[in-house]
Amino acid sequence: QVQLVESGGGLVQPGGSLRLSCAASGMIFSIYSLAWYRQAPGKQREMVACISTNNRTNYADFVKARFTISRDNAKNTVYLQMNSLQPADTATYLCTAGPSRLEVGAGPVIYRHDYWGQGTQVTVSS
């Protein structure tokens, strides 16, 4: 069975950094686009960052200058480096895998979320 397992979340002070990881198994990792979403209680899930099979990236406006998505196909892992974290970034962060299409002016966008991880909690608080 396919599994996506996130890790690296935790409690961090405003201005701090975290690096999230999502390890995949049971799938041909290199043929999937990958993305990080986040969801706070009572709010809709929103896309944070996406990376395609050929390393094109797409970021939500609210993280463009602060977050970096990357992938290591040899390790079947996608990462999200988060810098300058703020309380508004507090959420459960989930990774997803699926096919993507290129959106003009933005980059890759996953149009079918074949798999989801369970999520890792990020809390930014002083």
mmCIF file with all atom_site columns, C-alpha atoms in Angstrom:
data_model
loop_
_atom_site.group_PDB
_atom_site.id
_atom_site.type_symbol
_atom_site.label_atom_id
_atom_site.label_alt_id
_atom_site.label_comp_id
_atom_site.label_asym_id
_atom_site.label_entity_id
_atom_site.label_seq_id
_atom_site.pdbx_PDB_ins_code
_atom_site.Cartn_x
_atom_site.Cartn_y
_atom_site.Cartn_z
_atom_site.occupancy
_atom_site.B_iso_or_equiv
_atom_site.pdbx_formal_charge
_atom_site.auth_seq_id
_atom_site.auth_comp_id
_atom_site.auth_asym_id
_atom_site.auth_atom_id
_atom_site.pdbx_PDB_model_num
ATOM 1   C CA . GLN A 1 1   ? 0.000   0.000  0.000   1.00 0.00 ? 1   GLN A CA 1
ATOM 2   C CA . VAL A 1 2   ? 1.053   3.546  -0.679  1.00 0.00 ? 2   VAL A CA 1
ATOM 3   C CA . GLN A 1 3   ? 2.056   5.571  2.341   1.00 0.00 ? 3   GLN A CA 1
ATOM 4   C CA . LEU A 1 4   ? 3.085   9.175  2.790   1.00 0.00 ? 4   LEU A CA 1
ATOM 5   C CA . VAL A 1 5   ? 4.458   9.947  6.231   1.00 0.00 ? 5   VAL A CA 1
ATOM 6   C CA . GLU A 1 6   ? 5.194   13.497 7.321   1.00 0.00 ? 6   GLU A CA 1
ATOM 7   C CA . SER A 1 7   ? 7.630   14.444 10.046  1.00 0.00 ? 7   SER A CA 1
ATOM 8   C CA . GLY A 1 8   ? 9.500   17.452 11.366  1.00 0.00 ? 8   GLY A CA 1
ATOM 9   C CA . GLY A 1 9   ? 6.666   19.466 12.832  1.00 0.00 ? 9   GLY A CA 1
ATOM 10  C CA . GLY A 1 10  ? 6.744   20.957 16.276  1.00 0.00 ? 10  GLY A CA 1
ATOM 11  C CA . LEU A 1 11  ? 6.599   24.094 18.345  1.00 0.00 ? 11  LEU A CA 1
ATOM 12  C CA . VAL A 1 12  ? 8.690   27.031 17.194  1.00 0.00 ? 12  VAL A CA 1
ATOM 13  C CA . GLN A 1 13  ? 8.902   30.696 18.134  1.00 0.00 ? 13  GLN A CA 1
ATOM 14  C CA . PRO A 1 14  ? 7.995   33.449 15.667  1.00 0.00 ? 14  PRO A CA 1
ATOM 15  C CA . GLY A 1 15  ? 10.893  34.024 13.305  1.00 0.00 ? 15  GLY A CA 1
ATOM 16  C CA . GLY A 1 16  ? 12.106  30.470 13.686  1.00 0.00 ? 16  GLY A CA 1
ATOM 17  C CA . SER A 1 17  ? 12.543  27.710 11.144  1.00 0.00 ? 17  SER A CA 1
ATOM 18  C CA . LEU A 1 18  ? 11.430  24.130 10.616  1.00 0.00 ? 18  LEU A CA 1
ATOM 19  C CA . ARG A 1 19  ? 12.122  21.561 7.943   1.00 0.00 ? 19  ARG A CA 1
ATOM 20  C CA . LEU A 1 20  ? 9.293   19.175 7.182   1.00 0.00 ? 20  LEU A CA 1
ATOM 21  C CA . SER A 1 21  ? 9.832   15.837 5.494   1.00 0.00 ? 21  SER A CA 1
ATOM 22  C CA . CYS A 1 22  ? 7.411   13.517 3.747   1.00 0.00 ? 22  CYS A CA 1
ATOM 23  C CA . ALA A 1 23  ? 8.640   10.008 3.043   1.00 0.00 ? 23  ALA A CA 1
ATOM 24  C CA . ALA A 1 24  ? 6.808   7.924  0.469   1.00 0.00 ? 24  ALA A CA 1
ATOM 25  C CA . SER A 1 25  ? 6.624   4.174  0.056   1.00 0.00 ? 25  SER A CA 1
ATOM 26  C CA . GLY A 1 26  ? 4.740   1.758  -2.165  1.00 0.00 ? 26  GLY A CA 1
ATOM 27  C CA . MET A 1 27  ? 4.769   4.074  -5.169  1.00 0.00 ? 27  MET A CA 1
ATOM 28  C CA . ILE A 1 28  ? 7.019   5.075  -8.044  1.00 0.00 ? 28  ILE A CA 1
ATOM 29  C CA . PHE A 1 29  ? 7.992   8.325  -6.419  1.00 0.00 ? 29  PHE A CA 1
ATOM 30  C CA . SER A 1 30  ? 9.696   10.003 -9.370  1.00 0.00 ? 30  SER A CA 1
ATOM 31  C CA . ILE A 1 31  ? 6.596   10.067 -11.601 1.00 0.00 ? 31  ILE A CA 1
ATOM 32  C CA . TYR A 1 32  ? 4.462   12.051 -9.150  1.00 0.00 ? 32  TYR A CA 1
ATOM 33  C CA . SER A 1 33  ? 4.218   15.733 -8.549  1.00 0.00 ? 33  SER A CA 1
ATOM 34  C CA . LEU A 1 34  ? 4.160   16.557 -4.856  1.00 0.00 ? 34  LEU A CA 1
ATOM 35  C CA . ALA A 1 35  ? 2.685   19.312 -2.761  1.00 0.00 ? 35  ALA A CA 1
ATOM 36  C CA . TRP A 1 36  ? 2.351   20.539 0.769   1.00 0.00 ? 36  TRP A CA 1
ATOM 37  C CA . TYR A 1 37  ? -1.014  21.709 2.053   1.00 0.00 ? 37  TYR A CA 1
ATOM 38  C CA . ARG A 1 38  ? -1.950  23.075 5.422   1.00 0.00 ? 38  ARG A CA 1
ATOM 39  C CA . GLN A 1 39  ? -5.149  23.180 7.400   1.00 0.00 ? 39  GLN A CA 1
ATOM 40  C CA . ALA A 1 40  ? -5.933  25.097 10.559  1.00 0.00 ? 40  ALA A CA 1
ATOM 41  C CA . PRO A 1 41  ? -8.942  24.279 12.754  1.00 0.00 ? 41  PRO A CA 1
ATOM 42  C CA . GLY A 1 42  ? -12.151 25.642 11.278  1.00 0.00 ? 42  GLY A CA 1
ATOM 43  C CA . LYS A 1 43  ? -10.441 26.695 8.065   1.00 0.00 ? 43  LYS A CA 1
ATOM 44  C CA . GLN A 1 44  ? -10.220 25.242 4.594   1.00 0.00 ? 44  GLN A CA 1
ATOM 45  C CA . ARG A 1 45  ? -7.211  23.302 3.455   1.00 0.00 ? 45  ARG A CA 1
ATOM 46  C CA . GLU A 1 46  ? -4.902  25.454 1.362   1.00 0.00 ? 46  GLU A CA 1
ATOM 47  C CA . MET A 1 47  ? -1.995  24.737 -0.936  1.00 0.00 ? 47  MET A CA 1
ATOM 48  C CA . VAL A 1 48  ? 1.379   25.856 0.347   1.00 0.00 ? 48  VAL A CA 1
ATOM 49  C CA . ALA A 1 49  ? 3.861   24.668 -2.264  1.00 0.00 ? 49  ALA A CA 1
ATOM 50  C CA . CYS A 1 50  ? 4.054   22.255 -5.165  1.00 0.00 ? 50  CYS A CA 1
ATOM 51  C CA . ILE A 1 51  ? 6.923   20.631 -7.028  1.00 0.00 ? 51  ILE A CA 1
ATOM 52  C CA . SER A 1 52  ? 6.675   18.788 -10.324 1.00 0.00 ? 52  SER A CA 1
ATOM 53  C CA . THR A 1 53  ? 8.504   15.733 -11.591 1.00 0.00 ? 53  THR A CA 1
ATOM 54  C CA . ASN A 1 54  ? 11.089  17.989 -13.247 1.00 0.00 ? 54  ASN A CA 1
ATOM 55  C CA . ASN A 1 55  ? 11.534  20.276 -10.226 1.00 0.00 ? 55  ASN A CA 1
ATOM 56  C CA . ARG A 1 56  ? 9.363   23.172 -11.284 1.00 0.00 ? 56  ARG A CA 1
ATOM 57  C CA . THR A 1 57  ? 7.828   24.825 -8.245  1.00 0.00 ? 57  THR A CA 1
ATOM 58  C CA . ASN A 1 58  ? 4.776   26.805 -7.268  1.00 0.00 ? 58  ASN A CA 1
ATOM 59  C CA . TYR A 1 59  ? 4.218   28.670 -4.004  1.00 0.00 ? 59  TYR A CA 1
ATOM 60  C CA . ALA A 1 60  ? 1.262   30.296 -2.375  1.00 0.00 ? 60  ALA A CA 1
ATOM 61  C CA . ASP A 1 61  ? 1.663   34.057 -2.083  1.00 0.00 ? 61  ASP A CA 1
ATOM 62  C CA . PHE A 1 62  ? 1.794   33.950 1.693   1.00 0.00 ? 62  PHE A CA 1
ATOM 63  C CA . VAL A 1 63  ? 4.949   31.773 1.739   1.00 0.00 ? 63  VAL A CA 1
ATOM 64  C CA . LYS A 1 64  ? 6.835   32.747 -1.432  1.00 0.00 ? 64  LYS A CA 1
ATOM 65  C CA . ALA A 1 65  ? 9.692   34.569 0.266   1.00 0.00 ? 65  ALA A CA 1
ATOM 66  C CA . ARG A 1 66  ? 9.961   32.204 3.221   1.00 0.00 ? 66  ARG A CA 1
ATOM 67  C CA . PHE A 1 67  ? 9.391   28.562 2.239   1.00 0.00 ? 67  PHE A CA 1
ATOM 68  C CA . THR A 1 68  ? 11.229  26.238 -0.135  1.00 0.00 ? 68  THR A CA 1
ATOM 69  C CA . ILE A 1 69  ? 9.970   22.924 -1.445  1.00 0.00 ? 69  ILE A CA 1
ATOM 70  C CA . SER A 1 70  ? 12.414  20.315 -2.711  1.00 0.00 ? 70  SER A CA 1
ATOM 71  C CA . ARG A 1 71  ? 12.488  16.627 -3.492  1.00 0.00 ? 71  ARG A CA 1
ATOM 72  C CA . ASP A 1 72  ? 15.028  13.830 -3.334  1.00 0.00 ? 72  ASP A CA 1
ATOM 73  C CA . ASN A 1 73  ? 13.928  10.995 -5.573  1.00 0.00 ? 73  ASN A CA 1
ATOM 74  C CA . ALA A 1 74  ? 16.709  8.727  -4.329  1.00 0.00 ? 74  ALA A CA 1
ATOM 75  C CA . LYS A 1 75  ? 15.242  8.995  -0.827  1.00 0.00 ? 75  LYS A CA 1
ATOM 76  C CA . ASN A 1 76  ? 11.588  9.051  -1.908  1.00 0.00 ? 76  ASN A CA 1
ATOM 77  C CA . THR A 1 77  ? 11.205  12.203 0.148   1.00 0.00 ? 77  THR A CA 1
ATOM 78  C CA . VAL A 1 78  ? 9.837   15.689 -0.356  1.00 0.00 ? 78  VAL A CA 1
ATOM 79  C CA . TYR A 1 79  ? 10.829  18.529 1.960   1.00 0.00 ? 79  TYR A CA 1
ATOM 80  C CA . LEU A 1 80  ? 9.456   21.869 2.998   1.00 0.00 ? 80  LEU A CA 1
ATOM 81  C CA . GLN A 1 81  ? 11.976  24.287 4.464   1.00 0.00 ? 81  GLN A CA 1
ATOM 82  C CA . MET A 1 82  ? 10.088  26.922 6.416   1.00 0.00 ? 82  MET A CA 1
ATOM 83  C CA . ASN A 1 83  ? 11.820  30.105 7.524   1.00 0.00 ? 83  ASN A CA 1
ATOM 84  C CA . SER A 1 84  ? 10.600  33.255 9.252   1.00 0.00 ? 84  SER A CA 1
ATOM 85  C CA . LEU A 1 85  ? 7.642   31.400 10.686  1.00 0.00 ? 85  LEU A CA 1
ATOM 86  C CA . GLN A 1 86  ? 4.745   33.402 12.062  1.00 0.00 ? 86  GLN A CA 1
ATOM 87  C CA . PRO A 1 87  ? 1.703   32.475 14.178  1.00 0.00 ? 87  PRO A CA 1
ATOM 88  C CA . ALA A 1 88  ? -0.445  32.514 11.032  1.00 0.00 ? 88  ALA A CA 1
ATOM 89  C CA . ASP A 1 89  ? 1.562   29.526 9.807   1.00 0.00 ? 89  ASP A CA 1
ATOM 90  C CA . THR A 1 90  ? 0.199   27.382 12.629  1.00 0.00 ? 90  THR A CA 1
ATOM 91  C CA . ALA A 1 91  ? -1.591  24.427 11.052  1.00 0.00 ? 91  ALA A CA 1
ATOM 92  C CA . THR A 1 92  ? -1.455  20.758 10.276  1.00 0.00 ? 92  THR A CA 1
ATOM 93  C CA . TYR A 1 93  ? 0.798   20.320 7.273   1.00 0.00 ? 93  TYR A CA 1
ATOM 94  C CA . LEU A 1 94  ? 0.038   17.484 4.887   1.00 0.00 ? 94  LEU A CA 1
ATOM 95  C CA . CYS A 1 95  ? 1.813   16.182 1.831   1.00 0.00 ? 95  CYS A CA 1
ATOM 96  C CA . THR A 1 96  ? 0.085   14.858 -1.248  1.00 0.00 ? 96  THR A CA 1
ATOM 97  C CA . ALA A 1 97  ? 1.104   13.157 -4.480  1.00 0.00 ? 97  ALA A CA 1
ATOM 98  C CA . GLY A 1 98  ? -0.540  13.189 -7.871  1.00 0.00 ? 98  GLY A CA 1
ATOM 99  C CA . PRO A 1 99  ? -0.370  14.444 -11.430 1.00 0.00 ? 99  PRO A CA 1
ATOM 100 C CA . SER A 1 100 ? 0.018   18.143 -12.109 1.00 0.00 ? 100 SER A CA 1
ATOM 101 C CA . ARG A 1 101 ? -0.490  20.614 -14.901 1.00 0.00 ? 101 ARG A CA 1
ATOM 102 C CA . LEU A 1 102 ? 1.399   23.818 -15.517 1.00 0.00 ? 102 LEU A CA 1
ATOM 103 C CA . GLU A 1 103 ? -0.516  26.963 -14.712 1.00 0.00 ? 103 GLU A CA 1
ATOM 104 C CA . VAL A 1 104 ? 0.640   30.057 -16.576 1.00 0.00 ? 104 VAL A CA 1
ATOM 105 C CA . GLY A 1 105 ? 2.158   32.573 -14.216 1.00 0.00 ? 105 GLY A CA 1
ATOM 106 C CA . ALA A 1 106 ? 2.229   30.179 -11.286 1.00 0.00 ? 106 ALA A CA 1
ATOM 107 C CA . GLY A 1 107 ? 3.739   26.788 -12.014 1.00 0.00 ? 107 GLY A CA 1
ATOM 108 C CA . PRO A 1 108 ? 2.664   23.212 -11.411 1.00 0.00 ? 108 PRO A CA 1
ATOM 109 C CA . VAL A 1 109 ? -0.722  22.567 -9.857  1.00 0.00 ? 109 VAL A CA 1
ATOM 110 C CA . ILE A 1 110 ? -1.818  19.101 -8.783  1.00 0.00 ? 110 ILE A CA 1
ATOM 111 C CA . TYR A 1 111 ? -5.196  18.355 -10.298 1.00 0.00 ? 111 TYR A CA 1
ATOM 112 C CA . ARG A 1 112 ? -5.777  14.932 -8.766  1.00 0.00 ? 112 ARG A CA 1
ATOM 113 C CA . HIS A 1 113 ? -4.623  14.142 -5.259  1.00 0.00 ? 113 HIS A CA 1
ATOM 114 C CA . ASP A 1 114 ? -3.998  10.419 -5.452  1.00 0.00 ? 114 ASP A CA 1
ATOM 115 C CA . TYR A 1 115 ? -2.438  10.067 -2.016  1.00 0.00 ? 115 TYR A CA 1
ATOM 116 C CA . TRP A 1 116 ? -2.330  11.991 1.251   1.00 0.00 ? 116 TRP A CA 1
ATOM 117 C CA . GLY A 1 117 ? -0.195  11.769 4.323   1.00 0.00 ? 117 GLY A CA 1
ATOM 118 C CA . GLN A 1 118 ? -1.579  11.967 7.835   1.00 0.00 ? 118 GLN A CA 1
ATOM 119 C CA . GLY A 1 119 ? -0.134  15.384 8.571   1.00 0.00 ? 119 GLY A CA 1
ATOM 120 C CA . THR A 1 120 ? 2.341   16.900 10.978  1.00 0.00 ? 120 THR A CA 1
ATOM 121 C CA . GLN A 1 121 ? 1.508   19.712 13.365  1.00 0.00 ? 121 GLN A CA 1
ATOM 122 C CA . VAL A 1 122 ? 3.317   23.032 13.182  1.00 0.00 ? 122 VAL A CA 1
ATOM 123 C CA . THR A 1 123 ? 2.700   25.497 15.983  1.00 0.00 ? 123 THR A CA 1
ATOM 124 C CA . VAL A 1 124 ? 4.267   28.951 15.934  1.00 0.00 ? 124 VAL A CA 1
ATOM 125 C CA . SER A 1 125 ? 3.927   30.719 19.249  1.00 0.00 ? 125 SER A CA 1
ATOM 126 C CA . SER A 1 126 ? 5.912   32.783 21.686  1.00 0.00 ? 126 SER A CA 1
#
